[in-house]
Backbone as JSON, one array per atom type, in Angstrom:
{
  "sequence": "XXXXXXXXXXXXXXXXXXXXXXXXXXXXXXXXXXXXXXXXXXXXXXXXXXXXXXXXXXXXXXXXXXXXXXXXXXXXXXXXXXXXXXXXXXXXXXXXXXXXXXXXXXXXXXXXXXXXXXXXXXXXXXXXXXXXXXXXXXXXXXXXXXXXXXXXXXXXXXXXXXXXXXXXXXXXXXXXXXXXXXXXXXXXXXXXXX",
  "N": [[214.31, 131.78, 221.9], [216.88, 132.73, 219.82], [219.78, 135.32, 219.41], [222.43, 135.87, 217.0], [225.51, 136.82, 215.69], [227.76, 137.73, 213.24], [231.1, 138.92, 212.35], [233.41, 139.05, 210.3], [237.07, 139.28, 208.96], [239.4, 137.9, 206.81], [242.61, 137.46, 205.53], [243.91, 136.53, 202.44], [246.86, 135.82, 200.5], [247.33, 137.33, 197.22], [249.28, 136.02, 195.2], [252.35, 134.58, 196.05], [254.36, 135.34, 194.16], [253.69, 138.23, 194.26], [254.04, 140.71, 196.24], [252.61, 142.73, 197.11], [249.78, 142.55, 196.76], [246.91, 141.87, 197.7], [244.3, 139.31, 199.03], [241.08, 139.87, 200.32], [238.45, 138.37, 202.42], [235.69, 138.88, 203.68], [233.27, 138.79, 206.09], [229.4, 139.26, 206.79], [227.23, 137.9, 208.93], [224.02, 137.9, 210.5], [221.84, 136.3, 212.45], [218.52, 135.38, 213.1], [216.88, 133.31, 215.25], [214.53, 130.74, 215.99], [212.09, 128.67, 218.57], [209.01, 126.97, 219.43], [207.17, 125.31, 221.69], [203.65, 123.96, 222.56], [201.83, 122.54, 224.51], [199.24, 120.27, 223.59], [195.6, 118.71, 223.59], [193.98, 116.23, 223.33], [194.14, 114.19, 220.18], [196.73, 114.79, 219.1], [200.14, 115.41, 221.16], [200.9, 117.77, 221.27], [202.74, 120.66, 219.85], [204.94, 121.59, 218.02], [207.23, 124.44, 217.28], [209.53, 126.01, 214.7], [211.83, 128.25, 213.75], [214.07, 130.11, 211.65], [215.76, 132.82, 210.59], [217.35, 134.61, 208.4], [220.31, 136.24, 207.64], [222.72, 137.2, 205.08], [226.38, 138.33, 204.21], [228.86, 137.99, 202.22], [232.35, 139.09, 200.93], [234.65, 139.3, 198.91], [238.37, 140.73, 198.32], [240.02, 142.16, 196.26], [243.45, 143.77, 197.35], [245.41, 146.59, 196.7], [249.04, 147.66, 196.44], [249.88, 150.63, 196.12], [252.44, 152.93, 196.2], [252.48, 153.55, 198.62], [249.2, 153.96, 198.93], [246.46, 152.58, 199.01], [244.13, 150.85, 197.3], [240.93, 149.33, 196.67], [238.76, 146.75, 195.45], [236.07, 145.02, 194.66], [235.84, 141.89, 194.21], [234.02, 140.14, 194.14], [230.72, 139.35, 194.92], [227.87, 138.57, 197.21], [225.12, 138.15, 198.81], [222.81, 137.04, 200.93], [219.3, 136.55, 202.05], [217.6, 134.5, 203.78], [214.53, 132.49, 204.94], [213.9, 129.94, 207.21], [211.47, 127.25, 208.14], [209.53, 125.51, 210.32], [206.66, 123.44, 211.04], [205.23, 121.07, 213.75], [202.96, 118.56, 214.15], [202.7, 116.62, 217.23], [202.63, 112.93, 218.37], [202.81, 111.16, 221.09], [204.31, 108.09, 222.48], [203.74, 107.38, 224.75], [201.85, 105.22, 226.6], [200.52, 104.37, 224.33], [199.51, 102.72, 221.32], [199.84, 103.56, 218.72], [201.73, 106.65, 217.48], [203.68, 109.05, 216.55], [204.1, 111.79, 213.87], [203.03, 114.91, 211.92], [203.82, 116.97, 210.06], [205.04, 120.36, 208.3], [207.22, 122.3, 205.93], [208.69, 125.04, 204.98], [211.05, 127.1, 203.39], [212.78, 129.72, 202.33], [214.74, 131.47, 200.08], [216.41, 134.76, 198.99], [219.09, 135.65, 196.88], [221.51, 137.64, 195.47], [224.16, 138.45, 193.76], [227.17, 139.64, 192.41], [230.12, 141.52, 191.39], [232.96, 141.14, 189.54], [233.58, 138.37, 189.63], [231.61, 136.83, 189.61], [229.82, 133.58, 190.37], [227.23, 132.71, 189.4], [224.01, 133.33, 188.46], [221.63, 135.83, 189.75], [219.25, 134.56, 192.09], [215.88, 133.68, 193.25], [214.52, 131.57, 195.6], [212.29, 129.26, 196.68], [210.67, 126.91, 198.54], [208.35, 124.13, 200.03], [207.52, 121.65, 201.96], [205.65, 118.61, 203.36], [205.01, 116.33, 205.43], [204.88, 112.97, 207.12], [204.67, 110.42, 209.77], [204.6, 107.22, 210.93], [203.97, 105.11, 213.85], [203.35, 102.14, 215.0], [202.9, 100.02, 217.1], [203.05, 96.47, 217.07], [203.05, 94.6, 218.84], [204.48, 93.76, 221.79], [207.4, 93.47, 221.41], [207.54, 93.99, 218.29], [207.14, 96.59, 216.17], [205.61, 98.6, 213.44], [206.53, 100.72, 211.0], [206.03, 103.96, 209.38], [206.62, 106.28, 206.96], [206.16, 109.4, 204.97], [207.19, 111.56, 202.74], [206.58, 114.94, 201.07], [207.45, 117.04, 198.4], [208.0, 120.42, 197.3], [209.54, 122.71, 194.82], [210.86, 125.4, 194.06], [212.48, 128.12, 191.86], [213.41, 130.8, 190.72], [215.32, 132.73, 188.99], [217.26, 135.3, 188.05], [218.4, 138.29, 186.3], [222.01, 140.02, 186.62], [224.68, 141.93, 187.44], [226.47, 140.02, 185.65], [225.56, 138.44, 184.19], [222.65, 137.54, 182.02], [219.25, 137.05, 182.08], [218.08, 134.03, 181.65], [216.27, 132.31, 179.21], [214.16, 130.79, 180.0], [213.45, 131.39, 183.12], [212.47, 130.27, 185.33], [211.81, 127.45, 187.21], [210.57, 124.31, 188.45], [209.71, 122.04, 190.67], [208.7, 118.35, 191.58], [208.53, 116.33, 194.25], [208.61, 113.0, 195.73], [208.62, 110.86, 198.15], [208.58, 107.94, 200.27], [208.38, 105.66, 202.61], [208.26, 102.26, 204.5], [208.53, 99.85, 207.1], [209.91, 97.45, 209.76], [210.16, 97.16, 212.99], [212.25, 94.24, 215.09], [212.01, 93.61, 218.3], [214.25, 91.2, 219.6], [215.6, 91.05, 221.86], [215.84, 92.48, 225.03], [217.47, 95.62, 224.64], [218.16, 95.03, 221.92], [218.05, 95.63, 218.66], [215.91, 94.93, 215.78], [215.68, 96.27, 212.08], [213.99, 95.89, 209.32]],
  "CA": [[214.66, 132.78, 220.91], [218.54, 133.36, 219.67], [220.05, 135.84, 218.02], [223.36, 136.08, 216.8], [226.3, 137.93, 214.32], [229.13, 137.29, 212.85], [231.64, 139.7, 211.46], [234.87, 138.4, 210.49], [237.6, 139.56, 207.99], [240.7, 137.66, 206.91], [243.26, 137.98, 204.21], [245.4, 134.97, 202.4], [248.26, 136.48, 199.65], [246.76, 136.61, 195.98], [250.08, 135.41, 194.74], [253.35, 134.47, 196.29], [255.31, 136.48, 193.84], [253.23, 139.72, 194.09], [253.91, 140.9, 197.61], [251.63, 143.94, 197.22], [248.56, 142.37, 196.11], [246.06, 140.88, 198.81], [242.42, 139.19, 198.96], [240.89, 140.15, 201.83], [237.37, 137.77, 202.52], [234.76, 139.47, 204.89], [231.79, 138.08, 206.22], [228.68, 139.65, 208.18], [226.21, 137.24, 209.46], [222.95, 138.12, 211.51], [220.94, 135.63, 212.26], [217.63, 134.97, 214.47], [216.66, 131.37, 215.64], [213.31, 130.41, 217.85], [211.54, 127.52, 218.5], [208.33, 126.41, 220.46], [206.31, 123.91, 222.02], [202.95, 123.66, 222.85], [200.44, 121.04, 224.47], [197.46, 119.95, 222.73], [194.85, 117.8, 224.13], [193.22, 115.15, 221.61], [195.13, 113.3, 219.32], [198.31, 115.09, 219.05], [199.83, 115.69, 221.91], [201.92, 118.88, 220.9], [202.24, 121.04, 218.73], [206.15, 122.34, 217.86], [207.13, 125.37, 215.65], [210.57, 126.43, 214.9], [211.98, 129.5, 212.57], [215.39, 130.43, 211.48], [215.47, 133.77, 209.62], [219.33, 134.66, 208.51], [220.87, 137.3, 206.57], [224.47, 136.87, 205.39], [226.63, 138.87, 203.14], [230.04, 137.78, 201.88], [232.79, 139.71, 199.94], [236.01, 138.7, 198.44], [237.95, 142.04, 198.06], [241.58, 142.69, 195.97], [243.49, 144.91, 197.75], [246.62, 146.64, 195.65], [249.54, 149.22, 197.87], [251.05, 150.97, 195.42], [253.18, 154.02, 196.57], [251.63, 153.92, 200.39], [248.22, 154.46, 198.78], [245.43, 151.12, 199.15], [243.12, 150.23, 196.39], [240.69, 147.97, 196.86], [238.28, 146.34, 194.4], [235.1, 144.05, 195.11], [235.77, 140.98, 193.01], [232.62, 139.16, 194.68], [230.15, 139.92, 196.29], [227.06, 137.62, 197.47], [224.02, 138.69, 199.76], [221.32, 136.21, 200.89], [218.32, 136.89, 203.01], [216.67, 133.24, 204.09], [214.19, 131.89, 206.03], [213.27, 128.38, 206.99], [210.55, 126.91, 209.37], [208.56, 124.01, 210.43], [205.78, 122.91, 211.94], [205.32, 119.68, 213.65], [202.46, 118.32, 215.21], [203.72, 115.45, 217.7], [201.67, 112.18, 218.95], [204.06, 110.4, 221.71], [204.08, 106.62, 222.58], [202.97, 106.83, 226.06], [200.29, 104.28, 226.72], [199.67, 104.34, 223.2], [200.26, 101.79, 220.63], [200.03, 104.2, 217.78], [202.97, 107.28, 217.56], [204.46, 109.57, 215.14], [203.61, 113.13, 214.32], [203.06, 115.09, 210.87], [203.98, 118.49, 209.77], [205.52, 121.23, 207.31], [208.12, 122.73, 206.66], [209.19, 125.78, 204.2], [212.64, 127.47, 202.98], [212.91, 130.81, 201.23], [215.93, 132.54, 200.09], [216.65, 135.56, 197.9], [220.19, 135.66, 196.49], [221.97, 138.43, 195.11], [225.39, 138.21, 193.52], [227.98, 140.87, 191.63], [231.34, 141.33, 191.18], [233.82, 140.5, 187.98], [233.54, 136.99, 189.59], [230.24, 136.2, 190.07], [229.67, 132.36, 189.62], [225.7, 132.49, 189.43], [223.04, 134.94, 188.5], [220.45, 135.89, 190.94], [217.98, 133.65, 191.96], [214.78, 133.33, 194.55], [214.11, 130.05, 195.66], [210.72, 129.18, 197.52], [210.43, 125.33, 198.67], [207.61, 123.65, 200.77], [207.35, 120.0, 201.9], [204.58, 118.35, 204.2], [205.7, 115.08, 205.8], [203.65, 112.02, 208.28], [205.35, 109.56, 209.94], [203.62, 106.39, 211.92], [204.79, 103.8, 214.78], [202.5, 101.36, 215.07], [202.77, 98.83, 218.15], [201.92, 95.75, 216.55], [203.21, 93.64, 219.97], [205.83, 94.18, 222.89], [208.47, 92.93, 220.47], [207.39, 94.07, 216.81], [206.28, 98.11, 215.63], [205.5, 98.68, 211.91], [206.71, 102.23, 210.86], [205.8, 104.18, 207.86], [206.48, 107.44, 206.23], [206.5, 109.57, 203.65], [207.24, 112.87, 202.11], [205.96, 115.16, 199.59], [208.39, 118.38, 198.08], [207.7, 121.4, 195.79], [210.37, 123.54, 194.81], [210.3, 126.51, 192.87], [213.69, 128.43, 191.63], [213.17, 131.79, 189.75], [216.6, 132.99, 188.23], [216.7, 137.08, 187.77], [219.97, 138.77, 186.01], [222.72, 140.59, 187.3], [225.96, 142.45, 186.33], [227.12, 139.24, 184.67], [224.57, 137.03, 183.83], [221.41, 137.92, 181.38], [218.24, 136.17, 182.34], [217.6, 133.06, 180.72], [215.07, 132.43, 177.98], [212.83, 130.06, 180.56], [213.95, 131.84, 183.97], [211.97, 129.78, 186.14], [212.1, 126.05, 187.44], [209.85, 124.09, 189.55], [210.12, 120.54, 190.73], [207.86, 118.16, 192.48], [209.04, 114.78, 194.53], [207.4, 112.13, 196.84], [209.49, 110.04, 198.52], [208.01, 107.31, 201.59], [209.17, 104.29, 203.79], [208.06, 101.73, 205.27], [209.53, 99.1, 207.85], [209.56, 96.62, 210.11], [211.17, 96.51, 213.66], [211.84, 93.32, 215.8], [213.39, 93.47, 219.62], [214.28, 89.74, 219.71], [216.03, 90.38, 223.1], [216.05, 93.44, 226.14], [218.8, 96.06, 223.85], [218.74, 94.62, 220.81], [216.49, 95.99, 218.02], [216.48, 94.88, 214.44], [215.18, 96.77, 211.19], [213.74, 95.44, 208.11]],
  "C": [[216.16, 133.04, 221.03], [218.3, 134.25, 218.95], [221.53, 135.74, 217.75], [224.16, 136.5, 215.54], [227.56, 137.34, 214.45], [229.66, 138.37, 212.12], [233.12, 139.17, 211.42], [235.54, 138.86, 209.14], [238.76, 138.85, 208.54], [240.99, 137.78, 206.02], [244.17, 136.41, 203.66], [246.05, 136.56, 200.93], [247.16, 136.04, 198.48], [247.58, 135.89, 195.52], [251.37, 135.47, 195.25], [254.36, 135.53, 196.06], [255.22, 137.96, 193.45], [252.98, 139.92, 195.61], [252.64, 142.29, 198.18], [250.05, 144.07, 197.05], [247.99, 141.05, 197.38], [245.13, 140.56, 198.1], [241.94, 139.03, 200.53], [239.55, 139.2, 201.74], [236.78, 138.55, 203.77], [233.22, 139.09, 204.59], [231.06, 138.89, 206.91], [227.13, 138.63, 207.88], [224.84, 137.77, 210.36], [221.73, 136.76, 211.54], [219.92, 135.06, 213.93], [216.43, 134.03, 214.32], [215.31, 131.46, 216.51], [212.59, 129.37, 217.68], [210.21, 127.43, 219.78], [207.59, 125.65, 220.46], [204.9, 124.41, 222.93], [202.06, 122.83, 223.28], [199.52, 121.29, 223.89], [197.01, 118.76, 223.99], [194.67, 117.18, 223.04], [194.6, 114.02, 221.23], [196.24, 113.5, 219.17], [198.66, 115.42, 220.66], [200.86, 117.24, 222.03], [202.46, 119.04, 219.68], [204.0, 121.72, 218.6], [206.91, 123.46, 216.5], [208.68, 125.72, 215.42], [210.8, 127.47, 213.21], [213.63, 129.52, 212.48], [215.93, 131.29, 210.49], [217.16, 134.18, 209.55], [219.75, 135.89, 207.57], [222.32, 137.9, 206.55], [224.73, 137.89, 203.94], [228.07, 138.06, 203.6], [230.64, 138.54, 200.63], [234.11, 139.02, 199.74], [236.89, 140.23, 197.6], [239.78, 141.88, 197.35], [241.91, 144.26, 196.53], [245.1, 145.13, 197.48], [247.45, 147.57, 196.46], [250.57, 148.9, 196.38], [251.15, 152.52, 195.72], [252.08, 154.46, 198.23], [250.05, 154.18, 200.3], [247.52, 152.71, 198.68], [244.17, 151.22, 197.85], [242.5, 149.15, 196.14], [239.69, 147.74, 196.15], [237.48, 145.04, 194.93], [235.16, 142.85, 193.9], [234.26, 140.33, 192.76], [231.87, 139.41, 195.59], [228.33, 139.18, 196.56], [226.35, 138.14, 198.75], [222.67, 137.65, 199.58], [220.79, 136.44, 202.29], [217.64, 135.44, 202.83], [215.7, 133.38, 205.36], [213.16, 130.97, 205.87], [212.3, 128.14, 208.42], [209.55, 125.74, 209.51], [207.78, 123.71, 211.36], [205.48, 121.55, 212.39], [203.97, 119.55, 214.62], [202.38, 116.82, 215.63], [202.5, 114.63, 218.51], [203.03, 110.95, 219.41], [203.38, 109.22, 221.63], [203.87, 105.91, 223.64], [201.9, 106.15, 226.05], [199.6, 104.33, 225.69], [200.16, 103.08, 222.24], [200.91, 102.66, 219.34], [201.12, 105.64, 218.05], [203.26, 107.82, 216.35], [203.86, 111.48, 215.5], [203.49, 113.82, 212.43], [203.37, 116.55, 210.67], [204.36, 118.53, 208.41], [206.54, 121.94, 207.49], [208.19, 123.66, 205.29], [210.39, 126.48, 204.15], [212.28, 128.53, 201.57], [214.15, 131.88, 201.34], [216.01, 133.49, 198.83], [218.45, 135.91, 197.77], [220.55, 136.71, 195.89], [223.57, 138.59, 194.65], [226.36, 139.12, 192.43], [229.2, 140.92, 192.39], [231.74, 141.21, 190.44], [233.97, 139.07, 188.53], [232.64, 136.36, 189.8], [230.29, 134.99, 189.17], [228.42, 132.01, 188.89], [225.0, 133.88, 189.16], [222.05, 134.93, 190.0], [219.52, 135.32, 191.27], [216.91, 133.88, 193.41], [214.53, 132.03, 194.68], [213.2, 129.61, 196.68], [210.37, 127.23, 197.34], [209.59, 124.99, 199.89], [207.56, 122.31, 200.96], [206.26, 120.0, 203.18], [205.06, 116.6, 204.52], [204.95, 114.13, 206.97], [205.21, 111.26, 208.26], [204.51, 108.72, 211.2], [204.23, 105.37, 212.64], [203.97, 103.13, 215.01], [202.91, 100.67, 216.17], [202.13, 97.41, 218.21], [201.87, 94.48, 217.93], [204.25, 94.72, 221.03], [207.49, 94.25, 222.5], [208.26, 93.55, 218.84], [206.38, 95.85, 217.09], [206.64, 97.87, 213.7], [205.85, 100.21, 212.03], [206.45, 102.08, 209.72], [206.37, 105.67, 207.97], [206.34, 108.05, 205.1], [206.33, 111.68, 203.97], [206.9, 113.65, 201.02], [206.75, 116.88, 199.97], [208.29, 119.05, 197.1], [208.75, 122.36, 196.19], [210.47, 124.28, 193.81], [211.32, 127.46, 192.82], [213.26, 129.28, 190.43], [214.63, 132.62, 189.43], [216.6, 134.88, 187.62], [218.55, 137.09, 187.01], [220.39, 139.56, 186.8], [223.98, 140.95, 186.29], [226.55, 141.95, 185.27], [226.83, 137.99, 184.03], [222.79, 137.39, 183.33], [220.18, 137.22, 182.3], [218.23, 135.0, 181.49], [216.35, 133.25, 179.99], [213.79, 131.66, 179.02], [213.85, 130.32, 181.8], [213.24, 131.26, 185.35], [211.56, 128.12, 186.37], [211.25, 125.5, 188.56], [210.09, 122.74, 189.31], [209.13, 119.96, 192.21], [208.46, 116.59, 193.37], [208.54, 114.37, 195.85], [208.5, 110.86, 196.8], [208.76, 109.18, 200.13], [209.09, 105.83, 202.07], [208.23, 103.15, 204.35], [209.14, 100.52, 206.06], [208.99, 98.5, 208.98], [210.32, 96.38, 211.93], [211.31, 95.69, 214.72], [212.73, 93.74, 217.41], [212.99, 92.34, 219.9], [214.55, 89.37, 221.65], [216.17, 91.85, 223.94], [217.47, 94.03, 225.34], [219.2, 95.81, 222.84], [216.73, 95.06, 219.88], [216.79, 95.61, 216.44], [215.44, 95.41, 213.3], [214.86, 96.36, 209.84], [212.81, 96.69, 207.12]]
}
């Protein structure tokens, strides 16, 4: 289990020939990490989970000095709450011929964005995939591998200060992507892939 933060502010010049006029950028980060492992008996031989929950804000800020007095002004301003995680369950290649492991994995973020510069409206975005992968041992010299993947993603679009909703405010998408392959060790350090 981590945790960790970030707070950081720096400034660049808005313009050369306006000495009075900054942009200040400030970040605050929090974010908490964990991962674990389990044995199994049976067929898998472990079971591994990992998380990574985050929650970041960023601002982008004009900041004006006129007559000793500071005025400062949120041009941008961006807030996302994520969190991603995966499950794996793992089958090693000890004294086995067969190998690989299969899991899941999900990713959810909520976005939030305002300012007079906002690039994007607001969106949620909720994505799942489920994934195998196989080593076969077809000799001492030759394994067959395979995989494949399968991905749903789902992108809901909300308004904000500067961006209506759309007329169809929601997007989903499906994709399946696999492998297979071939690999030879001709010689002790040498492995080749087809």
């Amino acid at each position: 289990l981590a945790f960790s933060f970030l707070d950081q502010v720096y400034g660049i010049p808005e313009a050369w020939d306006v000495p009075d006029e900054d942009i200040e950028i400030r970040m605050e980060r929090y974010n908490l990490a964990g991962n674990g492992e389990m044995k199994l008996g049976g067929w898998f031989d472990s079971a591994r989970l990992r998380f990574n929950l985050t929650n970041y804000m960023h601002q982008e800020v004009e900041i004006e000095l006129t007559d000793n007095l500071v005025d400062e002004e949120i041009e941008l301003e961006f807030r996302s709450q994520s969190l991603s995680s995966s499950l794996m369950l793992i089958r090693s290649s000890q004294n086995r011929r067969i190998s690989g492991a299969i899991g899941a994995n999900m990713f959810l973020r909520d976005l939030q964005v305002s300012g007079g510069e906002g690039l994007t409206p607001d969106a949620v975005t909720r994505s799942v995939g489920v994934f195998g992968y196989q080593d076969h041992a077809l000799s001492e010299r030759l394994n067959l591998q395979a995989g494949m993947r399968l991905d749903y993603r789902n992108m809901r679009v909300r308004s904000n200060e500067l961006f209506d909703a759309p007329d169809n405010p929601e997007t989903s998408s499906l994709a399946f992507s696999g492998s297979v392959g071939l690999n030879i060790r001709p010689a002790t350090g040498w492995e080749v892939g087809l």
